[in-house]
GROMACS .gro file of C-alpha atoms in nm:
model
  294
    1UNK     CA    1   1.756  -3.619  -2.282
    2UNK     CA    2   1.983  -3.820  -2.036
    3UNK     CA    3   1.978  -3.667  -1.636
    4UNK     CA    4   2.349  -3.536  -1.736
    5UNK     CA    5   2.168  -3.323  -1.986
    6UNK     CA    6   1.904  -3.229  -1.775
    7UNK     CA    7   2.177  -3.176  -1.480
    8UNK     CA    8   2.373  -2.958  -1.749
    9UNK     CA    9   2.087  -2.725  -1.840
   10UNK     CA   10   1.985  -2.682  -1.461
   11UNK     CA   11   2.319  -2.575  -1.358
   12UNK     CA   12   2.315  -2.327  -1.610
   13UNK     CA   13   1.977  -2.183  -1.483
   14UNK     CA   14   2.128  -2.165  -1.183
   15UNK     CA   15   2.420  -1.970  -1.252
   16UNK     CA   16   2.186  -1.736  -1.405
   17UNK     CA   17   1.956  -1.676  -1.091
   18UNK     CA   18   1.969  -1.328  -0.943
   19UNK     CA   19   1.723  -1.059  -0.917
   20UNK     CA   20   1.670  -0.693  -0.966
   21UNK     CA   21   1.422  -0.511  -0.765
   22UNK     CA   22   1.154  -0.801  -0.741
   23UNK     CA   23   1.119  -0.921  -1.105
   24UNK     CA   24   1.074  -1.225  -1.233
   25UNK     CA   25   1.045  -1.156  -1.572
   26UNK     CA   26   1.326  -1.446  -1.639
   27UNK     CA   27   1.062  -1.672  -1.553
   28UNK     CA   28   0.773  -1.544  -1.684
   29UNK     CA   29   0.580  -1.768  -1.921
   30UNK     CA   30   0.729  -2.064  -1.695
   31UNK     CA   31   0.515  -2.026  -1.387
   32UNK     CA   32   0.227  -1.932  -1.230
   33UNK     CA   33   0.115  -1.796  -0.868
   34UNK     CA   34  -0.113  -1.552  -0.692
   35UNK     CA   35  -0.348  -1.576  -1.054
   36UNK     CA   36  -0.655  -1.735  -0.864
   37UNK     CA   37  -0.635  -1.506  -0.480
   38UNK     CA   38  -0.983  -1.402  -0.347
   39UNK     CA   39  -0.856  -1.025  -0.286
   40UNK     CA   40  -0.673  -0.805  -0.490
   41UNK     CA   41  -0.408  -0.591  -0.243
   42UNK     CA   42  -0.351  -0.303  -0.483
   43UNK     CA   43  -0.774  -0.252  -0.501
   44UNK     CA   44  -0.732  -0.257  -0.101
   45UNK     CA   45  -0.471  -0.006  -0.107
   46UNK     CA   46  -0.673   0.223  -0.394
   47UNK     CA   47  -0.980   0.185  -0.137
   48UNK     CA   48  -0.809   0.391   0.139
   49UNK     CA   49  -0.551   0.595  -0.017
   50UNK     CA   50  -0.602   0.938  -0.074
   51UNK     CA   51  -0.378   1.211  -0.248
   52UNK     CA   52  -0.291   1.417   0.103
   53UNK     CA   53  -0.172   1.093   0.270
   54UNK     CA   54   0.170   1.110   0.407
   55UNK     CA   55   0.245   0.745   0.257
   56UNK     CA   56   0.568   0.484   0.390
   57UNK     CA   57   0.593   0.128   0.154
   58UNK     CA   58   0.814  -0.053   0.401
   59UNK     CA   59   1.039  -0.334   0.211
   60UNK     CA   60   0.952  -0.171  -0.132
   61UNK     CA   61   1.167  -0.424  -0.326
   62UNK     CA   62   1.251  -0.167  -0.604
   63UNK     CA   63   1.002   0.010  -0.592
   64UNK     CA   64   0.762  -0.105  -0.839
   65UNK     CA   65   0.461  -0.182  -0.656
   66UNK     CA   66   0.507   0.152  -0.548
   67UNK     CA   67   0.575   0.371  -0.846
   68UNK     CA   68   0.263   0.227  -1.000
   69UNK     CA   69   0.056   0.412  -0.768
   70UNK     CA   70   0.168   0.711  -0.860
   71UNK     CA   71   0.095   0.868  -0.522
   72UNK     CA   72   0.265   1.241  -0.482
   73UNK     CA   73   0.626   1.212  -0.462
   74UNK     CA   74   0.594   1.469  -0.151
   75UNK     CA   75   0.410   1.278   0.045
   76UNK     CA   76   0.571   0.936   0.010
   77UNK     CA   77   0.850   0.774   0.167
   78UNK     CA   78   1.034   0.384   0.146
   79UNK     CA   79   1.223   0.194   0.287
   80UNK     CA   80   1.466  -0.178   0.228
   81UNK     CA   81   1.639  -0.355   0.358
   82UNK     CA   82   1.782  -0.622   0.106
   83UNK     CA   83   2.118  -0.428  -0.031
   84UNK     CA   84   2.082  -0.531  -0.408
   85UNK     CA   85   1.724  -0.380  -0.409
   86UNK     CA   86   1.869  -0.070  -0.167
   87UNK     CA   87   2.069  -0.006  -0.420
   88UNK     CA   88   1.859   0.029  -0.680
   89UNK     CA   89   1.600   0.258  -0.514
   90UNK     CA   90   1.857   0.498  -0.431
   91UNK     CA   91   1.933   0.529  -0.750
   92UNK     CA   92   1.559   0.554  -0.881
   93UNK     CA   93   1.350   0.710  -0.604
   94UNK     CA   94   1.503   1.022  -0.512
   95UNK     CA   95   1.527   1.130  -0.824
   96UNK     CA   96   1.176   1.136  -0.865
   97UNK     CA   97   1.154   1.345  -0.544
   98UNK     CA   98   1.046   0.989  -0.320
   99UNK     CA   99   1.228   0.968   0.034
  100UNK     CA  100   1.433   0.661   0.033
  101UNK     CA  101   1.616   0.552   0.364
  102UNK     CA  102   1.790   0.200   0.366
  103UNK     CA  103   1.643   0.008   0.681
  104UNK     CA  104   1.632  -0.431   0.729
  105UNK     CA  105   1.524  -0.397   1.090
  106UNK     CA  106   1.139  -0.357   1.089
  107UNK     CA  107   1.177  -0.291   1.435
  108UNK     CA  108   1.356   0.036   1.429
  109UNK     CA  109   1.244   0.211   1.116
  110UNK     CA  110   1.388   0.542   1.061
  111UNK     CA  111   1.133   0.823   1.065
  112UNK     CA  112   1.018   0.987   1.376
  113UNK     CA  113   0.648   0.884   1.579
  114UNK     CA  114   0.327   0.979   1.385
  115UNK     CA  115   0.509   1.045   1.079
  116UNK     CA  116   0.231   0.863   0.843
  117UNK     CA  117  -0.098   0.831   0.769
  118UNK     CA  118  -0.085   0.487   0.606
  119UNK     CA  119   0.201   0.216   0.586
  120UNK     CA  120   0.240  -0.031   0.300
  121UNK     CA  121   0.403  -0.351   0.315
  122UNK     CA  122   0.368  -0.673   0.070
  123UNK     CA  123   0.558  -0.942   0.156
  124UNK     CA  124   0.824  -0.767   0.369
  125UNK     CA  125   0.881  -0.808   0.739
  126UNK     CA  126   0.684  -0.630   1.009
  127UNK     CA  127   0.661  -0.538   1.377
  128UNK     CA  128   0.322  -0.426   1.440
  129UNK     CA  129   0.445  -0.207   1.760
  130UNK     CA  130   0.682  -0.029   1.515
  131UNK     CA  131   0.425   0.018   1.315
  132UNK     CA  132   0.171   0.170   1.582
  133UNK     CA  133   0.452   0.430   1.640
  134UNK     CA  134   0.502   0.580   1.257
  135UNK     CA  135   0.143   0.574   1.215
  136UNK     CA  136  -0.065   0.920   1.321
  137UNK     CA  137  -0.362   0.837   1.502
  138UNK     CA  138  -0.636   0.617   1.303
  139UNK     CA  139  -0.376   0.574   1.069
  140UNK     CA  140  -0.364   0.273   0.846
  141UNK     CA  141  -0.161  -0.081   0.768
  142UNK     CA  142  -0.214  -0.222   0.469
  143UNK     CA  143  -0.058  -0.602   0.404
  144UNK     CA  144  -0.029  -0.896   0.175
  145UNK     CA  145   0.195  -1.128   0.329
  146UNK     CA  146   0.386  -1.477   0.252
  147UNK     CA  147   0.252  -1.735   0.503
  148UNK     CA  148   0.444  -1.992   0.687
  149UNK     CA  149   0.326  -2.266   0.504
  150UNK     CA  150   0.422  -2.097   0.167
  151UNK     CA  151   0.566  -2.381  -0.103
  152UNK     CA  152   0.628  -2.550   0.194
  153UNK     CA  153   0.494  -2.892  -0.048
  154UNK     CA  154   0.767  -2.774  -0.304
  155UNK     CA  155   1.049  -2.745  -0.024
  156UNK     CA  156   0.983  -3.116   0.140
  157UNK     CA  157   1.041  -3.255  -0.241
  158UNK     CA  158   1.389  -3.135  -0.266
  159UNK     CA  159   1.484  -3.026   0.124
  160UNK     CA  160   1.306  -3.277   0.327
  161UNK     CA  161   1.275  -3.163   0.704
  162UNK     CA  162   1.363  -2.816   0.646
  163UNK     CA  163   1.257  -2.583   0.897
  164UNK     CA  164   0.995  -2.350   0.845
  165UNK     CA  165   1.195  -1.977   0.805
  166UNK     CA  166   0.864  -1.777   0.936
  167UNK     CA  167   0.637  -1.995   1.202
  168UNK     CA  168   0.376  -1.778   1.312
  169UNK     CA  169   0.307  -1.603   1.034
  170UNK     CA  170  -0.082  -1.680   0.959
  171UNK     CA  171  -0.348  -1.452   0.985
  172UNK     CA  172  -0.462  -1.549   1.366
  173UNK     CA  173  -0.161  -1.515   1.464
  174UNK     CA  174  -0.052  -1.174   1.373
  175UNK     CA  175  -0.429  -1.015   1.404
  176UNK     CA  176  -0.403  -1.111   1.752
  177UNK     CA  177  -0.043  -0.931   1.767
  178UNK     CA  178  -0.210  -0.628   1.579
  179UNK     CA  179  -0.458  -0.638   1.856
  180UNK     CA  180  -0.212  -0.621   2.134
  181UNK     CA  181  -0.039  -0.366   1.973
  182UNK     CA  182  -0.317  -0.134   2.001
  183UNK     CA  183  -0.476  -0.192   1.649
  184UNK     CA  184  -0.834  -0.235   1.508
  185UNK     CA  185  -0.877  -0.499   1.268
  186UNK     CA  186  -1.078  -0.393   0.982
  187UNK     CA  187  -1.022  -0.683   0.736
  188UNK     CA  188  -0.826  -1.039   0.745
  189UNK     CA  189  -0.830  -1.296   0.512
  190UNK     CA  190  -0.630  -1.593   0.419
  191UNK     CA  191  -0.614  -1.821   0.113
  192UNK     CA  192  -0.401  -2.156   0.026
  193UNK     CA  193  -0.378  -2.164  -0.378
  194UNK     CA  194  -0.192  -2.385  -0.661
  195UNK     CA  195   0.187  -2.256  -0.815
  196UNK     CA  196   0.251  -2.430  -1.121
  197UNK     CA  197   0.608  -2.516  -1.282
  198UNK     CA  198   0.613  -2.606  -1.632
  199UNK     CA  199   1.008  -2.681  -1.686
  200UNK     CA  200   1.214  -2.790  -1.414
  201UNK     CA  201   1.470  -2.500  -1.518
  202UNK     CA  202   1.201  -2.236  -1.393
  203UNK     CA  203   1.154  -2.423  -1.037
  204UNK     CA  204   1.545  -2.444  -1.005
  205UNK     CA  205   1.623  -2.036  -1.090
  206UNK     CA  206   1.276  -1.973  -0.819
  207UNK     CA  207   1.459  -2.179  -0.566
  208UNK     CA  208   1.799  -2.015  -0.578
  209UNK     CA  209   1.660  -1.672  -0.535
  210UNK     CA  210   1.401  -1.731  -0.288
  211UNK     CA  211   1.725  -1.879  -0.092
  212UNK     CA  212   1.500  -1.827   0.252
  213UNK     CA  213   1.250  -2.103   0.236
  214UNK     CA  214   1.502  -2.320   0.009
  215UNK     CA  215   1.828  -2.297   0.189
  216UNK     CA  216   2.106  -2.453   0.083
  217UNK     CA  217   1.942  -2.547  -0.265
  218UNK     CA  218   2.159  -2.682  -0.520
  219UNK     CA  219   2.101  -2.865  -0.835
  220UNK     CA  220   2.416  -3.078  -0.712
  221UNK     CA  221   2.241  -3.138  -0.399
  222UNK     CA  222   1.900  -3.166  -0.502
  223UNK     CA  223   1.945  -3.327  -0.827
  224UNK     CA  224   1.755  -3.680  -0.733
  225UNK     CA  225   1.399  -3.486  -0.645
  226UNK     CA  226   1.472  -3.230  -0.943
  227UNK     CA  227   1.457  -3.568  -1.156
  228UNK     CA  228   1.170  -3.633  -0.989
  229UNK     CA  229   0.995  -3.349  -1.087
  230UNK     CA  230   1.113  -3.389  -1.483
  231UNK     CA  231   0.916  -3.719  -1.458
  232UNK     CA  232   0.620  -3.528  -1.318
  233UNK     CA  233   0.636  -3.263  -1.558
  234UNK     CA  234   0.687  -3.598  -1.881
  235UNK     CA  235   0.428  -3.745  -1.741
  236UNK     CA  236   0.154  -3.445  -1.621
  237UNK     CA  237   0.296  -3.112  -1.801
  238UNK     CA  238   0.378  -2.966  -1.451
  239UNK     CA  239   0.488  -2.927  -1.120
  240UNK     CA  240   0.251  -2.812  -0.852
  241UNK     CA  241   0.291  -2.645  -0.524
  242UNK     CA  242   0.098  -2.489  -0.287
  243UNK     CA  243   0.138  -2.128  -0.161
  244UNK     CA  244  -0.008  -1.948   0.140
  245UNK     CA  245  -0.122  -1.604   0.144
  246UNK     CA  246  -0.329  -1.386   0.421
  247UNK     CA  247  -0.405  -0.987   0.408
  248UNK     CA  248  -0.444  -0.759   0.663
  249UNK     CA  249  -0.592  -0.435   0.707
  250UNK     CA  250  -0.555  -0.216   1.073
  251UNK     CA  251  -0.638   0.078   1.190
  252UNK     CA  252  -0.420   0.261   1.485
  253UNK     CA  253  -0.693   0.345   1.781
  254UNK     CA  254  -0.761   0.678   1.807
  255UNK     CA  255  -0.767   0.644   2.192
  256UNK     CA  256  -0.572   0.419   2.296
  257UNK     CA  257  -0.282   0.652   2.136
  258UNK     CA  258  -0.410   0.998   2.256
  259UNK     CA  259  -0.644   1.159   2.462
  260UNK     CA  260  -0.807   1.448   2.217
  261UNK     CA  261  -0.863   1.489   1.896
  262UNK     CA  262  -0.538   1.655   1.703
  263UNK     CA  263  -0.291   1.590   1.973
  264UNK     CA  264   0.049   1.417   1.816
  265UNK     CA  265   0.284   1.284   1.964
  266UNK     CA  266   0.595   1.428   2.092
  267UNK     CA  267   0.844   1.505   1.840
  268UNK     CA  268   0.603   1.400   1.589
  269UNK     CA  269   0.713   1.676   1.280
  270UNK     CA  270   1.102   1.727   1.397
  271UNK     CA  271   1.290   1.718   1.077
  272UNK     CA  272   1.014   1.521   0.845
  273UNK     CA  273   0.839   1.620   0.570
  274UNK     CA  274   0.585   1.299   0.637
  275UNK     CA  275   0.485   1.484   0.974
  276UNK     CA  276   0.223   1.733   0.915
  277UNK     CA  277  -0.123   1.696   1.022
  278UNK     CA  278  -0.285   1.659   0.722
  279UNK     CA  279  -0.665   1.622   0.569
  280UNK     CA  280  -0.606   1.288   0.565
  281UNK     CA  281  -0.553   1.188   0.940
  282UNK     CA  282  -0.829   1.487   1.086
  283UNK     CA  283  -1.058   1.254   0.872
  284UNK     CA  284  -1.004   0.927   1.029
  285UNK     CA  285  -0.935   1.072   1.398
  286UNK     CA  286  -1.311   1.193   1.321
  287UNK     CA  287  -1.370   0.828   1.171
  288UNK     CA  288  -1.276   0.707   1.468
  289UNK     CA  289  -1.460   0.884   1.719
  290UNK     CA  290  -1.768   0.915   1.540
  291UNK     CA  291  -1.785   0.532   1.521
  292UNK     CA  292  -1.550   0.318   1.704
  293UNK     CA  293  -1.545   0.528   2.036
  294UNK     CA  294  -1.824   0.511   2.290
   0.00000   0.00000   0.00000
């Protein structure tokens, strides 16, 4: 094919890139990531999560990740921020009997303190002092996360000298914010592994909807280092990239929040169902002082 045919076929990829919830089904068969990580996050979030857990997934895309757990509808609440994906969990979550409240400040979440006993996030934003707030004492944060050096190979080949859109995210880095917050580490790892491109069309629908690390992307703009990457793909069957990944799991300190066992905060319960002491969070405040206290 000629690069007008190429340039042809990529435009209309990119007309076509939008997304629903978080799936990339358009793509699927086209790419690869995340198939190699050393950690699985939903076998970290099956570890700790238990049945009478009052349960938040902050920036729950549309829900999926969530809905697969099949936790009690009850006892679980989300929250995002991105208004496509807002829209669609208010239209499937509370149906289902899940509290949905549209939030895309992670710094003022909408529920009152101590309302849960274990927050979800994957790849959404975070404030960890936020977070030590909703949780109930020795209540949990569970996190896979996008690092700062995610595809940042992949950006440099078609946005040279673009600006990384997170610095500071990487695990030492926010386990020593964790820390300062008032949090107990309990696990932290980070891993740097391949994403693979086998059409050029894929790479140029990815880049248009993942608009924050490739901003500005165009195929008119980009179209010399796309034909770069056809070459690459002629000559070695695909593109590859590089993406960064780190997981965190925290525990709230029992004392650092309160001074005896069962004492919530003030206001903790006013007008939420999510603010109850339950099973759940008597079992780690006991967890706590039984092991981490002196």
């Amino acid at each position: 094919m000629t690069p007008m045919e190429w340039k042809s076929l990529w435009l209309e990829e990119e007309a076509r890139a939008r997304v629903r919830g978080w799936d990339f089904s358009p793509i699927r068969g086209r790419f690869e990531e995340e198939r190699d990580l050393p950690w699985s996050y939903r076998a970290l979030v099956r570890e700790y999560l238990r049945e009478d857990m009052a349960l938040l997934d902050y920036d729950t895309g549309g829900g999926e990740f969530l809905l697969s757990l099949g936790h009690p509808p009850g006892r679980t609440a989300a929250t995002e921020g991105y208004p496509p994906n807002a829209a669609l969990c208010r239209e499937v979550l509370p149906p289902l009997g899940i509290t949905f409240k549209e939030c895309a400040d992670p710094s003022a979440v909408p529920f009152p303190d101590g309302s849960f006993d274990i927050v979800l996030n994957r790849h959404g934003a975070f404030d960890p002092r936020e977070l030590f707030r909703l949780l109930r004492p020795g209540g949990l944060f569970l996190t896979e996360q996008v690092g700062e050096d995610n595809d940042r190979d992949l950006v440099e080949r078609v946005l040279p000298g673009t600006a990384k859109p997170f610095p500071g995210k990487n695990l030492r880095e926010q386990q020593a914010a964790f820390r300062a917050a008032g949090f107990r580490m309990l696990r932290g790892e980070e891993a740097f592994r391949p994403i693979v491109f086998y059409d050029v069309g894929a790479f140029v629908w990815f880049a248009r909807v993942i608009e924050w690390e490739f901003p500005g992307f165009s195929v008119d703009r980009c179209f010399g280092g796309l034909l770069a990457m056809q070459r690459e793909i002629e000559a070695a069957g695909a593109i590859r990239g590089t993406i960064h990944r780190y997981l965190i799991a925290a525990q709230k300190r029992w004392r650092e929040y309160t001074g005896r066992a069962g004492a919530f905060p003030a206001g903790a319960g006013a007008g939420s169902p999510f603010c109850e002491e339950t099973a759940s969070s008597k079992n780690w405040i006991s967890l706590e002082k039984s092991i981490f206290l002196p």
